Short mmCIF file of C-alpha atoms and ligand atoms in Angstrom, two decimals:
data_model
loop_
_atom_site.label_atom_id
_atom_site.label_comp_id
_atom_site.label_asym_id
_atom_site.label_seq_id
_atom_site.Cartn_x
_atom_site.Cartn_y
_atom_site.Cartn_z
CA UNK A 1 90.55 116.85 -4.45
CA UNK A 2 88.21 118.00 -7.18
CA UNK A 3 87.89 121.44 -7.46
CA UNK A 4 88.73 123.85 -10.44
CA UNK A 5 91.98 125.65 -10.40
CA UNK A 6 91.44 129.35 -10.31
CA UNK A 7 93.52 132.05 -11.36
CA UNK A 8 95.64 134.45 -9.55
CA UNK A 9 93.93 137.65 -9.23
CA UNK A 10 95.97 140.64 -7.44
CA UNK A 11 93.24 142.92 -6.31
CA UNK A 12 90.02 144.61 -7.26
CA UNK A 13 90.42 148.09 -9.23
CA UNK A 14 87.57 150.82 -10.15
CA UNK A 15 87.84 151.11 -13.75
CA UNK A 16 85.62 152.64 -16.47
CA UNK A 17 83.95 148.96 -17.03
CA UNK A 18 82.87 148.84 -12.86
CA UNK A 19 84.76 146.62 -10.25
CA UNK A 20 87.01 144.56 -11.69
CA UNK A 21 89.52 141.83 -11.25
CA UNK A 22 93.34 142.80 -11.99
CA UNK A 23 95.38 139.94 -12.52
CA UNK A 24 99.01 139.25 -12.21
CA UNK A 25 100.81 140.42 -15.75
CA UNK A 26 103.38 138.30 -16.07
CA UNK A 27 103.99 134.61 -18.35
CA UNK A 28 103.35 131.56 -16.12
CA UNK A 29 104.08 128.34 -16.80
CA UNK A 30 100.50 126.37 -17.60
CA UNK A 31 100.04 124.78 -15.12
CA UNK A 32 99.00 121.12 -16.25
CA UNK A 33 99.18 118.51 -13.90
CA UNK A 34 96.75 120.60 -11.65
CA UNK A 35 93.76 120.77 -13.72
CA UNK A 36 90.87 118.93 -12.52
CA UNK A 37 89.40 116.19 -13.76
CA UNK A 38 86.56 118.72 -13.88
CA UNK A 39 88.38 121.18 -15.50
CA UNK A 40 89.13 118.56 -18.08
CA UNK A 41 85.91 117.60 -18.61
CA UNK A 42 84.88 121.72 -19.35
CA UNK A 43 86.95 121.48 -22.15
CA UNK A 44 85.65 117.87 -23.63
CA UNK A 45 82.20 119.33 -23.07
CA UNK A 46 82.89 122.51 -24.93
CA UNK A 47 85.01 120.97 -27.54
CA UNK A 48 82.24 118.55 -28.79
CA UNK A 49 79.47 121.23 -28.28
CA UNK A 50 81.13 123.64 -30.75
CA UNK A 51 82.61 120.90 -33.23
CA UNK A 52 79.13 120.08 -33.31
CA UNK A 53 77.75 123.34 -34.15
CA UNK A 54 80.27 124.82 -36.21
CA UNK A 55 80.80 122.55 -39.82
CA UNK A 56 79.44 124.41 -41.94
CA UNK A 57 79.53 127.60 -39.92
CA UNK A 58 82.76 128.63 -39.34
CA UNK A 59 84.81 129.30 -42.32
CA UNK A 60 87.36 126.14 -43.81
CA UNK A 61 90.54 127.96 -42.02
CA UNK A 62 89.16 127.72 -38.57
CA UNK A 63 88.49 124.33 -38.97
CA UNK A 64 91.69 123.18 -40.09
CA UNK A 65 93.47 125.12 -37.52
CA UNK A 66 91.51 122.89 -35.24
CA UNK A 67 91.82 119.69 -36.95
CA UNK A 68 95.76 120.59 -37.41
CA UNK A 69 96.31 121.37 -33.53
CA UNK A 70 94.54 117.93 -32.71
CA UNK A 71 92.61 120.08 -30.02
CA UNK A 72 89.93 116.89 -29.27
CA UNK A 73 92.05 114.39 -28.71
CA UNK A 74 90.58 114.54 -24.82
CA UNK A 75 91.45 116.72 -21.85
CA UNK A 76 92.97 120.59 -22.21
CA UNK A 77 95.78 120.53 -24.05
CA UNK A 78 99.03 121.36 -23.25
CA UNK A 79 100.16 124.59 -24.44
CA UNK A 80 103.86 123.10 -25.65
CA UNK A 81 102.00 120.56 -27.87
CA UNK A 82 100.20 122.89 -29.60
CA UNK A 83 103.50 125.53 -29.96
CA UNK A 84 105.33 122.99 -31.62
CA UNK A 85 103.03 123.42 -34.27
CA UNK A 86 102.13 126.73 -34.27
CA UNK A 87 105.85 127.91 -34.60
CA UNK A 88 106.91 125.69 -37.41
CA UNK A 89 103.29 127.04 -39.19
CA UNK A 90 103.49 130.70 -38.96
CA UNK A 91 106.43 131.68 -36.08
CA UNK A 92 103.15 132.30 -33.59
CA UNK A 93 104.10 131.21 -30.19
CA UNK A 94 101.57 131.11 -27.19
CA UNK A 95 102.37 131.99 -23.36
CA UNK A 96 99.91 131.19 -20.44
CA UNK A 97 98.63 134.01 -18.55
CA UNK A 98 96.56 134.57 -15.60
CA UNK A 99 93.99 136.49 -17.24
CA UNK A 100 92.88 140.03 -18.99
CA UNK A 101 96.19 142.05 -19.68
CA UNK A 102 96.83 145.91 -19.92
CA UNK A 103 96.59 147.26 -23.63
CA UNK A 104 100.18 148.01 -23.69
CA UNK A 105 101.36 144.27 -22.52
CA UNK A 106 98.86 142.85 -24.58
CA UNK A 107 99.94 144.70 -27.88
CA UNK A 108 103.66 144.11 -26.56
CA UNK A 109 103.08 139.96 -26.77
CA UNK A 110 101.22 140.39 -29.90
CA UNK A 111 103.61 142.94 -31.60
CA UNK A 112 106.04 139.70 -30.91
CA UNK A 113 104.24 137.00 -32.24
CA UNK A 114 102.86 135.72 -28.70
CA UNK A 115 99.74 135.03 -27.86
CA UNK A 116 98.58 135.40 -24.39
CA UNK A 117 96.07 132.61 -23.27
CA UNK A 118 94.43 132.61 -19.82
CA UNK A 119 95.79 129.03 -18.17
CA UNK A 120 92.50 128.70 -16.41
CA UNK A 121 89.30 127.24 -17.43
CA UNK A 122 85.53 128.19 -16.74
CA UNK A 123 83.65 126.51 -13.71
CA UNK A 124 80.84 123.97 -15.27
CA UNK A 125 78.23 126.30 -14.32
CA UNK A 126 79.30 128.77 -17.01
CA UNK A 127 79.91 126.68 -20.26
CA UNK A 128 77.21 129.34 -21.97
CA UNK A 129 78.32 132.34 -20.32
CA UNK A 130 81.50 134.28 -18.62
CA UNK A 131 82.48 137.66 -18.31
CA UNK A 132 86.04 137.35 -18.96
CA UNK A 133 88.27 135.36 -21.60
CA UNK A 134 89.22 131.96 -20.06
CA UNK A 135 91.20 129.36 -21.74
CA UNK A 136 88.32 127.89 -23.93
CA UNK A 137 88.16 131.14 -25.56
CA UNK A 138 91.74 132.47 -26.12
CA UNK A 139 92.69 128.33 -27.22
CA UNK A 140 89.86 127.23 -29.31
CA UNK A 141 88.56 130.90 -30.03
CA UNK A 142 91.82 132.41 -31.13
CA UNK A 143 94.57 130.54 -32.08
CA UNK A 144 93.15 128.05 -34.90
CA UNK A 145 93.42 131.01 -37.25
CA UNK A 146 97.10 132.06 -35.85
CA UNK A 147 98.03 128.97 -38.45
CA UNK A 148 96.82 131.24 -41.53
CA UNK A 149 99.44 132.75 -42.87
CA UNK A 150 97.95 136.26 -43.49
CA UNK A 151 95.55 136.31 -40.45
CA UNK A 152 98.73 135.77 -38.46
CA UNK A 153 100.29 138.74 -40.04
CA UNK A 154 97.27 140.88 -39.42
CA UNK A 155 96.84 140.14 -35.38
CA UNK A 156 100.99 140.98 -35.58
CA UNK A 157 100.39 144.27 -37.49
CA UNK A 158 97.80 144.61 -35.07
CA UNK A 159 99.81 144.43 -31.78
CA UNK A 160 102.17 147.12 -33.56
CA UNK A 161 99.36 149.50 -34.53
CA UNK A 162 98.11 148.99 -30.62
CA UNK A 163 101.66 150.74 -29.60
CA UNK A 164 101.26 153.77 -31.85
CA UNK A 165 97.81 154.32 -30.77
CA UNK A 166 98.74 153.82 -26.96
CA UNK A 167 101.12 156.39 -27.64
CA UNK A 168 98.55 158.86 -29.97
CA UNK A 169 95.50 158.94 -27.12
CA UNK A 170 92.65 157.01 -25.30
CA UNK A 171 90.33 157.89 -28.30
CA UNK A 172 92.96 156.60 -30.79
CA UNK A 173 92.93 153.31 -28.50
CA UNK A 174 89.35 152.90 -28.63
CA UNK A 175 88.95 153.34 -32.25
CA UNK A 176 91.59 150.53 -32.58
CA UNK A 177 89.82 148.43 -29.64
CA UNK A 178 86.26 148.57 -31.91
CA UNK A 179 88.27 147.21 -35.07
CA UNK A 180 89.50 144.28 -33.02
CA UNK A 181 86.07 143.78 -31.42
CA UNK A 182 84.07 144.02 -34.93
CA UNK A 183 87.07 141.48 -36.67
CA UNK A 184 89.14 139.14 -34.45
CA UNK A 185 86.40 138.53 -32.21
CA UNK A 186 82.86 139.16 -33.89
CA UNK A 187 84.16 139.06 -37.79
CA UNK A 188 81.81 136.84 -40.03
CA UNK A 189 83.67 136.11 -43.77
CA UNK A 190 81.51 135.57 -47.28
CA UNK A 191 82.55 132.92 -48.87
CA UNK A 192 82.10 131.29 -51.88
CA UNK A 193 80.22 128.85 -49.91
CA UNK A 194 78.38 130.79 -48.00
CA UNK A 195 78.34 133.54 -44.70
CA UNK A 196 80.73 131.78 -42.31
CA UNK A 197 82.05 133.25 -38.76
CA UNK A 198 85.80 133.81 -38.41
CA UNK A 199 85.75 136.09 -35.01
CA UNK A 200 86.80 134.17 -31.63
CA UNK A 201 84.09 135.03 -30.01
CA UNK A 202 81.37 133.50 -32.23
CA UNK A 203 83.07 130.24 -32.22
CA UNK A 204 83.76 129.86 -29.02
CA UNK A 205 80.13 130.71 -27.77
CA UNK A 206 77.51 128.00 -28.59
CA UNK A 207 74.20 130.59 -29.02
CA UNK A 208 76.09 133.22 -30.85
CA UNK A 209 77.01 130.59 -33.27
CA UNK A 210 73.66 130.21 -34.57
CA UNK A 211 72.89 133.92 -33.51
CA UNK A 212 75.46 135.51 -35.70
CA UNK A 213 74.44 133.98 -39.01
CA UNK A 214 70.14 133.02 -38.71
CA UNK A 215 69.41 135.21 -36.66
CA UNK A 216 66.83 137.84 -38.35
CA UNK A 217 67.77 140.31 -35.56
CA UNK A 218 71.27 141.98 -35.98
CA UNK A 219 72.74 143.68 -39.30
CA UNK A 220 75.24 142.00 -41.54
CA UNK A 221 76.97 144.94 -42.83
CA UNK A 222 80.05 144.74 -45.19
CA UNK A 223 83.43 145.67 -43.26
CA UNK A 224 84.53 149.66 -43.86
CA UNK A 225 87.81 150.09 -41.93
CA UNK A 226 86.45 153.84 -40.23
CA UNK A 227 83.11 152.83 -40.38
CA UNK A 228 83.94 149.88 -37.67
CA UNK A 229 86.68 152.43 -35.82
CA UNK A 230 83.83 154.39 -35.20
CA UNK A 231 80.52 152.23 -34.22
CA UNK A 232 80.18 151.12 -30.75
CA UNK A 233 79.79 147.48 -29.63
CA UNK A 234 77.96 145.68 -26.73
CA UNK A 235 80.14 143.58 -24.33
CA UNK A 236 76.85 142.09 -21.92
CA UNK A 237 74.56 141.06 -24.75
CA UNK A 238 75.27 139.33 -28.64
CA UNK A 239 76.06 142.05 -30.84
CA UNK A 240 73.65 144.20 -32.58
CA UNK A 241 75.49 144.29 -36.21
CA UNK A 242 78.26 141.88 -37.52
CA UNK A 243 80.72 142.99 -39.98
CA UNK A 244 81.71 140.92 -42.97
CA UNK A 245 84.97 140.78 -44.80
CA UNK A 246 85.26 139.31 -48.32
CA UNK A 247 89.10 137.66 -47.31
CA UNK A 248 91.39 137.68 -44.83
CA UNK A 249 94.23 139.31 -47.70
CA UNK A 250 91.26 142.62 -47.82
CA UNK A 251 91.44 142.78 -44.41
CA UNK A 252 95.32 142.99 -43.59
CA UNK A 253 95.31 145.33 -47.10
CA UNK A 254 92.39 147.72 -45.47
CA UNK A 255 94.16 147.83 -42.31
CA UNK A 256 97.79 148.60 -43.52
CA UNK A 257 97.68 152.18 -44.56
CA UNK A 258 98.92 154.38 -41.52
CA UNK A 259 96.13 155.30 -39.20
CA UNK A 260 97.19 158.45 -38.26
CA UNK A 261 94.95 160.54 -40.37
CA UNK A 262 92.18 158.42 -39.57
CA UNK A 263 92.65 158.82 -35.50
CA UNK A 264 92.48 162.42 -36.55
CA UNK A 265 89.33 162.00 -38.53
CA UNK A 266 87.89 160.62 -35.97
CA UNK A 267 88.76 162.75 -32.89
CA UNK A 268 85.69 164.09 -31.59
CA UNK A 269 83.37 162.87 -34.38
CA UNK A 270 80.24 161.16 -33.30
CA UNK A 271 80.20 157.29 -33.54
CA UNK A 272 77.79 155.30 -34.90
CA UNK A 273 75.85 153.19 -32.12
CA UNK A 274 76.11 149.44 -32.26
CA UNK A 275 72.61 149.40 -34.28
CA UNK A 276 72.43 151.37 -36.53
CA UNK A 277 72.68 151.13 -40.25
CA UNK A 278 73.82 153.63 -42.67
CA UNK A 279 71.88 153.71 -45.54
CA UNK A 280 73.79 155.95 -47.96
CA UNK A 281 77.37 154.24 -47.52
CA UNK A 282 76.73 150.65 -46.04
CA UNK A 283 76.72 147.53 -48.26
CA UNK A 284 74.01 145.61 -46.32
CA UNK A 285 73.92 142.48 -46.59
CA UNK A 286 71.05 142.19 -43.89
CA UNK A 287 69.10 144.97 -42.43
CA UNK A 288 68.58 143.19 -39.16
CA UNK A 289 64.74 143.53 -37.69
CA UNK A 290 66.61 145.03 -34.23
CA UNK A 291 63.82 142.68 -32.35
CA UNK A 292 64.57 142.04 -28.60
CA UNK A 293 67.58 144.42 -28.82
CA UNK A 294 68.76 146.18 -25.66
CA UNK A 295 68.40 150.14 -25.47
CA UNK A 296 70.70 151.36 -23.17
CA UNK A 297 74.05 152.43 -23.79
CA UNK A 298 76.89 150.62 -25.84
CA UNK A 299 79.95 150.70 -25.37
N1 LIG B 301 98.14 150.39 -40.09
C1 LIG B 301 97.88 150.61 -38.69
C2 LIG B 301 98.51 151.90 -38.18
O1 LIG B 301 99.16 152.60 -38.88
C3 LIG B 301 98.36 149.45 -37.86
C4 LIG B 301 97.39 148.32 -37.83
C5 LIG B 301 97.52 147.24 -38.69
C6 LIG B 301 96.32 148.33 -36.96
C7 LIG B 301 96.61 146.21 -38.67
C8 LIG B 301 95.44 147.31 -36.94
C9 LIG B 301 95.57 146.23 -37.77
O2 LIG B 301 98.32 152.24 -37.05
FE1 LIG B 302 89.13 137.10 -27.30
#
């Protein structure tokens, strides 16, 4: 038998975001020896696709994290391979889940040095496009970068600052939720070199990793801890501006300060939508030309 393995969902639940999937919360064991040869071959495919694209484009520490972790030496690999690594390198530690976790689980694993990875791959029909965080993603997206020392203080700091702000208020949550978006997953870095992408969801997507840096479309704004806490961000389309950090040691010093006053700040202010660009306080690197860009809501 050939087909994909498929993750345990529980039920449907109404939420803000529509319809959607709840899955099981709890650690599984990956489950190896059932992959598919087509589920191995999802990976291979994606693997090569990105290491093609992303010399060059994703900044040096990415790439060693993925050299390091051996992550194309052929098939998915298994999760214990790659923590023996990881836990010598920086204490990180990552446990299979079925899918999307609550805030206050997620935060809890990440507040502990665990990262949560979904166990399941995408079908072959999506390799350009899924609506939830599959194992390409939270492997090759996220955890390279878990092997820099500092970024793997930050997403820990992070995990802790998600439990304060779980306790402050939904608005405190989604102020924290934007800085994750605009960083961990959509962060680009300037280098010495050059622009390069950092965020996990740039590198793990094959048109947003030209997108993100050529592209004449979308801002390239230079990170401002409230000023990302309060701009809004697309989820259904590539993002309208990127935010760009001059080294991973600004960003864990930005982000230390309690955010307390800052939640406070922002209670009930207006924020920013995802396109816009503040011409008074924002260093611009690139004033995108906003061509093609969706006008409905954000996020
Ligand atoms: N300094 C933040 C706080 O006081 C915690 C935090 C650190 C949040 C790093 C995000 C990233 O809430
Ligand atoms: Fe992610």
């Amino acid at each position: 038998m050939d087909t994909a393995a498929t993750p345990r969902k529980i039920e449907h639940q109404q939420t803000d975001r529509g319809y959607v999937p709840v899955y099981a919360t709890g650690v599984v064991e990956q489950p190896w020896a059932d992959y598919s040869r087509t589920d191995h071959q999802v990976w291979d495919t994606l693997f090569k696709r990105q290491c093609e694209m992303l010399p060059g484009r994703a900044c040096q520490e990415f790439l060693d994290g993925v050299a390091k972790f051996g992550l194309g030496s052929g098939g998915i690999p298994r999760f214990a391979d790659i923590n023996r690594v990881l836990t010598r390198a920086t204490g990180w530690e990552l446990v299979a889940v079925e899918g999307l976790l609550p805030d206050e689980v997620f935060f809890d694993h990440l507040a502990h040095r665990r990262f949560p990875v979904s166990w399941w791959i995408r079908k072959p029909d999506q390799l350009d496009y899924l609506s939830e965080p599959d194992l390409f993603h939270d492997l090759f997206g996220h955890v390279p970068l878990l092997l820099n020392p500092v970024f793997a203080d930050y997403m820990q700091a992070y995990g802790r600052g998600g439990m304060k702000a779980h306790a402050v208020g939904p608005e405190a949550l989604m102020n924290l939720t934007r800085l994750y978006w605009y960083t961990v997953e959509f962060g680009l870095i300037h280098t010495p070199q050059g622009m390069r992408i950092y965020g996990a969801g740039i590198v793990s997507s094959k048109g947003e990793s030209t997108y993100s840096l050529d592209s004449d479309a979308p801002n390239r704004i230079g990170f401002g801890l409230e000023r990302v806490m309060n701009t809004r961000y697309r989820i259904d389309t590539y993002q309208q501006t990127y935010f760009v950090i001059d080294s991973f040691e600004q960003l864990f010093e930005a982000t230390t300060p309690d955010f307390t006053p800052i939640y406070a700040r922002l209670c009930g202010a207006t924020a920013h939508a995802a396109a816009e660009v503040l011409d008074d306080t924002d260093r611009v690197y690139h004033h995108g030309s906003h061509e093609g860009f969706a006008t409905d809501a954000d996020t």
